[in-house]
XYZ file of C-alpha atoms in Angstrom:
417
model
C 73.159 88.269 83.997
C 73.456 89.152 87.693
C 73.006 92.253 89.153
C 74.036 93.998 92.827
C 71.335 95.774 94.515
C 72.254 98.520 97.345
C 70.162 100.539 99.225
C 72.446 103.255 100.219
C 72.755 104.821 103.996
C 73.434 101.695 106.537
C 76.895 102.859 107.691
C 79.653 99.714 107.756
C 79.906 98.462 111.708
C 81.399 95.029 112.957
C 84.143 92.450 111.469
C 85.215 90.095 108.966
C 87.846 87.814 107.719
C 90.239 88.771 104.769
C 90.616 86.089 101.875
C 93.740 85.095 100.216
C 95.248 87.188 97.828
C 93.939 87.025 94.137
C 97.043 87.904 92.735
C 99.342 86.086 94.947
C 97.819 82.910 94.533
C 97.677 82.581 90.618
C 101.422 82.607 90.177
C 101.320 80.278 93.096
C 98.996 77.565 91.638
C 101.303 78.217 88.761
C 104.489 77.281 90.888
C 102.887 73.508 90.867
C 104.257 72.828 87.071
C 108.216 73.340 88.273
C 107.722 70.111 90.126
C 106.403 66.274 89.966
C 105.460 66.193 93.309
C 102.452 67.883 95.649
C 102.348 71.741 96.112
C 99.546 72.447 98.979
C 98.096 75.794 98.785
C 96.335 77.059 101.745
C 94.561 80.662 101.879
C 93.244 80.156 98.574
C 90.292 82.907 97.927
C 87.447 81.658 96.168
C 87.753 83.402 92.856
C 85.922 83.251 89.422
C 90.366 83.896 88.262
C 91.357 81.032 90.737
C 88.761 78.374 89.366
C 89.869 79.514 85.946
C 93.119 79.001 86.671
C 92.764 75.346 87.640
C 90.514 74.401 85.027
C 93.534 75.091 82.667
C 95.971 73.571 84.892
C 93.469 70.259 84.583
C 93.913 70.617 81.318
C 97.708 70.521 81.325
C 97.236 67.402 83.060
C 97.898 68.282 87.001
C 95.876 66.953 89.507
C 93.699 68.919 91.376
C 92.285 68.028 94.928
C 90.060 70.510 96.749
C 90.996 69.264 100.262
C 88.646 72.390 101.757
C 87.057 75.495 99.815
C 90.363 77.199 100.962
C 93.094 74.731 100.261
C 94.166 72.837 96.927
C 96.970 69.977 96.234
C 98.255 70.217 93.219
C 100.118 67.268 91.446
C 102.126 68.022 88.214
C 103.404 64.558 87.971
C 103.232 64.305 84.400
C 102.168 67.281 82.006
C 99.665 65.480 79.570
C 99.499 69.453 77.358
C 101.465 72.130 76.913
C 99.115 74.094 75.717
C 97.094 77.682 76.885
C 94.676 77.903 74.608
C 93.076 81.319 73.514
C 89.430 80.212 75.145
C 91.217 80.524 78.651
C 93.817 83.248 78.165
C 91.239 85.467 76.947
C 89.152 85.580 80.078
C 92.168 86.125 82.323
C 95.391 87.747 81.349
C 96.772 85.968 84.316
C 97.146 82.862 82.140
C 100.665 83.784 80.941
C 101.990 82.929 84.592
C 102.217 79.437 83.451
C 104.526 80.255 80.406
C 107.801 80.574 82.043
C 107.424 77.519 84.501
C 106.090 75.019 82.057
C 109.552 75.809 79.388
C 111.631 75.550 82.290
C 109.999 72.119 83.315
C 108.926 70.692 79.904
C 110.781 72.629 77.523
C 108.035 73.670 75.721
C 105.028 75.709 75.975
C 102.497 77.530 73.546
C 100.611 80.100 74.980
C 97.961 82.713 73.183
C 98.677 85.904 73.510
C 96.640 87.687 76.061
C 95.047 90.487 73.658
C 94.005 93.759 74.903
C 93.020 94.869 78.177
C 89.754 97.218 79.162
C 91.711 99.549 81.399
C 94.637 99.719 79.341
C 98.166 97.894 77.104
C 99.278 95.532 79.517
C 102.308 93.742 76.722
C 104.591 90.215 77.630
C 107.457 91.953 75.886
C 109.547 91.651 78.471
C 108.602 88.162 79.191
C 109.431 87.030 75.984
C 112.403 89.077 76.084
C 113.841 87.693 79.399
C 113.294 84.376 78.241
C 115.146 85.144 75.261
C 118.063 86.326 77.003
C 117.607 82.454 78.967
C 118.151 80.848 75.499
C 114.620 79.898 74.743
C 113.534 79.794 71.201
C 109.726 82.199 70.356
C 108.025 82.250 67.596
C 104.710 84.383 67.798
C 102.421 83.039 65.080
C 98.850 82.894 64.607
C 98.408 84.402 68.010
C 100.518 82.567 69.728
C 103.656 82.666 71.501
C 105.732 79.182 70.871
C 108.404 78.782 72.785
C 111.008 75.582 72.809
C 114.308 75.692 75.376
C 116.285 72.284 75.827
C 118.085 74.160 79.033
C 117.221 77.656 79.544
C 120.285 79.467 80.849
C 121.050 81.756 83.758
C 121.034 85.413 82.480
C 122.119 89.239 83.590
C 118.203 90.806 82.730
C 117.568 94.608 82.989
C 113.662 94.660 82.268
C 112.658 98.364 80.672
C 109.296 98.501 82.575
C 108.105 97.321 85.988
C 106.258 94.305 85.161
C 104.634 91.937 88.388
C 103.677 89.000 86.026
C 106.671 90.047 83.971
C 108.908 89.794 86.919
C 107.099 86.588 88.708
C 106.942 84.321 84.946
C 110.927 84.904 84.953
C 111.597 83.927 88.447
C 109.910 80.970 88.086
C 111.513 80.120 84.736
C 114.968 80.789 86.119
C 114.499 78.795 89.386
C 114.974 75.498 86.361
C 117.624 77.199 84.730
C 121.383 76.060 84.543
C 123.259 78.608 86.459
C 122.393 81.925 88.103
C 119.570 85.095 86.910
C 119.714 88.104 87.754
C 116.513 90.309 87.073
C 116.979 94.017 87.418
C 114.267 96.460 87.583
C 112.226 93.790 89.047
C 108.924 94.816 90.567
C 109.216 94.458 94.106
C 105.285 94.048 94.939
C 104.441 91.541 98.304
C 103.128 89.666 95.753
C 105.900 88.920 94.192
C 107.798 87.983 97.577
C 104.596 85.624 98.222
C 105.557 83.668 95.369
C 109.428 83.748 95.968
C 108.629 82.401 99.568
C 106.809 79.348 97.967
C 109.453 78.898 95.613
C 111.946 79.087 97.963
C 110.222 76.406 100.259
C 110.214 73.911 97.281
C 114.055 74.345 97.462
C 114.512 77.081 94.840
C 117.598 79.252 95.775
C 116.202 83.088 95.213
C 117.837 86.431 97.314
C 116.400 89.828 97.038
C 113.035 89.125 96.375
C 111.264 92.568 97.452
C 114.115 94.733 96.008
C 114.463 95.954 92.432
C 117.338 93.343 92.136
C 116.755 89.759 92.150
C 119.144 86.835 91.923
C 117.976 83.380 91.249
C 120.376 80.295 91.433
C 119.045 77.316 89.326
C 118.782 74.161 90.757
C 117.690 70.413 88.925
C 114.671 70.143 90.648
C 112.445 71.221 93.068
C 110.062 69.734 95.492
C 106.788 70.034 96.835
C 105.830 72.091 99.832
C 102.915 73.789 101.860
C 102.174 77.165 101.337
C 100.106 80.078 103.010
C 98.950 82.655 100.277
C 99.031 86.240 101.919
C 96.336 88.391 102.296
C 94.896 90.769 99.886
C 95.594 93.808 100.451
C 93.697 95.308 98.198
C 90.261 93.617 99.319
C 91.514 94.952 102.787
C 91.854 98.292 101.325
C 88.679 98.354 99.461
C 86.372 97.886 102.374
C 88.588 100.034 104.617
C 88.012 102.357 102.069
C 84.223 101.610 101.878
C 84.307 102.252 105.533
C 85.642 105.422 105.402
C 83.073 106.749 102.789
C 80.069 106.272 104.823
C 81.216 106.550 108.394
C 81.699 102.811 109.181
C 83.624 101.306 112.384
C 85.100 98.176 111.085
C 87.542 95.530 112.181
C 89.159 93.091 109.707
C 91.063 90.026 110.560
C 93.275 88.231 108.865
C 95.360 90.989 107.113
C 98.330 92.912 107.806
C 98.986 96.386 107.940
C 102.629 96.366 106.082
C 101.284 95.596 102.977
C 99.216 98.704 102.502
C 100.913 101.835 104.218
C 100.601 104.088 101.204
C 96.696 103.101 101.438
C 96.395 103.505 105.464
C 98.357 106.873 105.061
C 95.578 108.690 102.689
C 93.081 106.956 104.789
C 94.365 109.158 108.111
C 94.390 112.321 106.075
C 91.063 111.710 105.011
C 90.423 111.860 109.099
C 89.966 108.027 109.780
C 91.535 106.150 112.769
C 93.081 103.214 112.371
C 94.531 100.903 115.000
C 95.920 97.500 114.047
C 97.928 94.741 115.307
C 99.909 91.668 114.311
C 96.835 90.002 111.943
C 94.050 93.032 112.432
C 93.230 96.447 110.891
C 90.197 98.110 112.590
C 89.055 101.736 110.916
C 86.786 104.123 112.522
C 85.505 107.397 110.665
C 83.545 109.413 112.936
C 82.860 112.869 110.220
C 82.566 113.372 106.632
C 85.689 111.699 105.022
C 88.412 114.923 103.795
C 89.504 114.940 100.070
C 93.097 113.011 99.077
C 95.429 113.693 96.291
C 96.984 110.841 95.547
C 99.119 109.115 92.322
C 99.696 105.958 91.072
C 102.571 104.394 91.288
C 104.419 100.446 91.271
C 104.650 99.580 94.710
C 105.384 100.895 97.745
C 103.639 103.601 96.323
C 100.046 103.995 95.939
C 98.699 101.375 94.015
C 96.498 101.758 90.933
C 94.165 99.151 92.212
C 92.760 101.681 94.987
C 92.499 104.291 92.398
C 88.557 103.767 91.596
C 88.165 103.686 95.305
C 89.217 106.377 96.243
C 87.502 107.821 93.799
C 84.193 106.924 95.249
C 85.272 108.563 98.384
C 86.675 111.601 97.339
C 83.016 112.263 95.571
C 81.469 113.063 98.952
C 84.551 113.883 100.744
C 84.961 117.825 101.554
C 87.302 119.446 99.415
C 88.509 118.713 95.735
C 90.903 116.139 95.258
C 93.405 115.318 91.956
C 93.874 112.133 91.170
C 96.906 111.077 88.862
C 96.881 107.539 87.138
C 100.763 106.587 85.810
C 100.230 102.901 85.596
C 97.428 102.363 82.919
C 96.579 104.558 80.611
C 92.523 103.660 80.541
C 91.896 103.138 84.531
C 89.235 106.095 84.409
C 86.206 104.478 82.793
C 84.436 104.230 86.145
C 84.362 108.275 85.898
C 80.950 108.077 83.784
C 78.858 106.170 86.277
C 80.389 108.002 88.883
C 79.171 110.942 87.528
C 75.800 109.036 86.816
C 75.522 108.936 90.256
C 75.630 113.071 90.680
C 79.748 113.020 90.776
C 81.580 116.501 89.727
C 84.399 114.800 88.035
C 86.254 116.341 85.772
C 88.993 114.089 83.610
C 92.448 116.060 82.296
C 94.685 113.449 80.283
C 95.908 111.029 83.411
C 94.445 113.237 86.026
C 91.293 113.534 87.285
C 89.946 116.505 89.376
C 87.184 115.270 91.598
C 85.057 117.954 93.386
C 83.424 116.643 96.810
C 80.843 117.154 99.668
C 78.115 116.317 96.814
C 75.560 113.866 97.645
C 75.662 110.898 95.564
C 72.245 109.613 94.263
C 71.469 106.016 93.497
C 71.001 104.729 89.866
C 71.299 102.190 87.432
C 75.648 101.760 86.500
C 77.402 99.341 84.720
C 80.786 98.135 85.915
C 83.684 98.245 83.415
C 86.403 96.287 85.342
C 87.552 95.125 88.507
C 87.957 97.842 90.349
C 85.895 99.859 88.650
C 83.437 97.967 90.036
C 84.419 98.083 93.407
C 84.039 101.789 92.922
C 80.689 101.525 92.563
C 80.079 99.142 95.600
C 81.338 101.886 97.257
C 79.638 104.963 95.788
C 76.272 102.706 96.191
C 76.782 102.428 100.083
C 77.270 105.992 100.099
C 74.464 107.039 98.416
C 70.755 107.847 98.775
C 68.470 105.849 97.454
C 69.048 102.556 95.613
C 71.931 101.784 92.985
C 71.534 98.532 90.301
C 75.237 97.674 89.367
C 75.510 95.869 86.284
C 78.228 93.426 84.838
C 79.150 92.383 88.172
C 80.924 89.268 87.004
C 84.271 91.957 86.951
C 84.064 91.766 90.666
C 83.620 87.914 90.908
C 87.249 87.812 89.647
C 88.671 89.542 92.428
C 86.540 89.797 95.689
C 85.633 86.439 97.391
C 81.906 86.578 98.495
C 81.381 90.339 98.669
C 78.289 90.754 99.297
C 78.351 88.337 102.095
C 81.174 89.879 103.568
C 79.543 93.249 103.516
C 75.827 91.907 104.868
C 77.455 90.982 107.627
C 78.873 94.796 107.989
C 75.186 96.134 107.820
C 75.103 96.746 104.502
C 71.556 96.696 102.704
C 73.075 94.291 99.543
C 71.763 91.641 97.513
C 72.311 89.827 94.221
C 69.854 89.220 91.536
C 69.282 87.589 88.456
């Protein structure tokens, strides 16, 4: 099992490049079932999720052509399975994107349910209830979700929780269907706008994507297109955020500002500048970082994934900072190797009260989940001495080539076996 090594201290100083978004482009590559013809994908990140996500979409019978390491053609041109077994679904959740584009194409689709989640209930309720209301048949047996629809049907939707994947499965379902959708409640993350751009390149017929309101009219049949995935602004925020924790002077490219102003706004109270432009973000914290209070909430808020982040920060940051977590209910397991690493944390139901201006010590810490482990990447920069993060494979499925990327910072990294 692989390992990151960091020898804390090297402050973060110099630029680099921002991949794709991780979780714009899996409802993307999932986009290429709702047509026979070829979806090009450019901006792809290079993901353990994203080759995961094609090996089951090989499976299904698309073709898959790697035309660089950061663009893919995919060819849906006959659907040999309509099938996502358990083996795949359980190593990304992310899986059930392809349920509500292959019944609107095929008619048919069997999917396992995803199971439980490490930081917390993340249930397709309302995706099998939307598609209910859309006139598909479900049975859930044996772990799975069966679903049959001759002609799903446009449908008024009000979903009773703000759901992304919830949100992007129907939108794709209902770009097939005969007449119009309306989803209310929708989640309105850039995400979710990514993949209604793409959509609405292959000739889909969506309005209000970005609002809590969004109207689909269904069209026969779509085409195929080229599409740019955004960046991810949540790798931008993470080593922003890294930045910030140990002093840094960094310039990324390839991001944009707009899709993290709840981030960049706790970032300037903690006392960093930050300057960007039309494709940049630069960051430059000259003193000791001051503590944030900050809470969770679905976008534009502040988003749970820069919760363990700003976690790290807060630990050496002057001041005491409470953190509330709305959005999953078990998104504080990175608190015990935190506090491994000399961390006054103290955990309060949902809230966390994080006493700073400590000085983190390296250790041994094992990460628990994505972010969580990004946490950690974070605390070990900061620290003194050297930290041995364990399980890294959580941050495989979200951060393209992290190390790399943060070598080239300054950063004393390395991976081991």
């Amino acid at each position: 099992m692989q390992k990151l090594v960091i020898q804390g201290g090297s402050p973060l100083r110099g630029e680099i490049n921002i991949s794709g978004a991780k979780n714009a482009a899996l409802p993307v590559l999932c986009a290429a079932l709702l047509t026979s013809d070829t979806l090009r994908i450019e901006n792809v990140p290079y993901l353990k999720d994203v080759t995961t996500m094609l090996i089951l979409l090989e499976q299904m019978g698309i073709s898959v052509l790697n035309s660089s390491e950061s663009e893919i053609e995919l060819t849906a041109a006959q659907l040999s399975s309509l099938v996502a077994p358990y083996e795949m679904v359980k190593t990304m959740r992310a899986a059930i994107l392809v349920l509500g584009p292959m019944l609107a194409r095929a008619g048919e689709a069997t999917i396992s349910l995803p199971g439980g989640c490490a930081i917390g209930l993340r249930p397709v309720d309302q995706h099998i209830k939307g598609l209910r209301a859309m006139g598909a048949e479900i049975k859930i047996e044996h772990g799975y979700i069966h679903a049959l629809a001759n002609q799903l049907q446009g449908a008024h939707i009000v979903m009773d929780i703000i759901t992304v994947t919830g949100t992007e499965n129907l939108m794709m379902a209902a770009t097939l269907a005969s007449g119009t959708t309306i989803l209310e409640n929708a989640a309105r993350e850039p995400e979710v706008i990514d993949l209604a751009n793409c959509l609405i390149a292959m000739g889909a017929k969506i309005q209000g994507a970005g609002s809590d309101t969004i109207t689909i009219e269904g069209v026969k049949t779509l085409h195929g297109t080229t599409h740019r995935v955004m960046p991810d602004r949540i790798e931008t925020g993470t080593f922003l955020t890294a930045a910030a924790a140990n002093r840094g002077d960094i310039h990324l490219k390839e991001t944009r500002r707009d899709l993290l102003d709840a981030v960049l706004d706790k970032l300037t109270e903690a006392g960093a500048t930050i300057k960007s432009g039309e494709n940049w973000i630069s960051l430059k914290m000259d003193t000791t970082p001051r503590s944030v209070n900050l809470r969770t909430a679905p976008y534009p808020a502040f988003p749970t994934d820069m919760q363990a982040q700003f976690m790290a920060m807060n630990c050496i940051a002057d001041g005491t900072a409470i953190m509330t977590e709305t959005i999953f209910e078990n998104r504080f397991m990175h608190v015990q190797e935190l506090k491994r690493m000399n961390a006054n944390i103290k955990v309060e139901g949902n809230t966390a009260i994080v006493k700073g201006n400590l000085k983190l010590e390296g250790t041994n810490v094992m990460a628990t989940d994505l972010r969580a482990s990004a946490s950690l990447v974070i605390a070990g920069l900061a620290a003194q001495g050297e930290t041995i993060i364990d399980r890294i494979y959580h941050l495989d499925r979200g951060y393209a080539c992290i190390e790399e990327k943060l070598s080239h910072l300054g950063a004393k990294i390395s991976r081991i076996n």
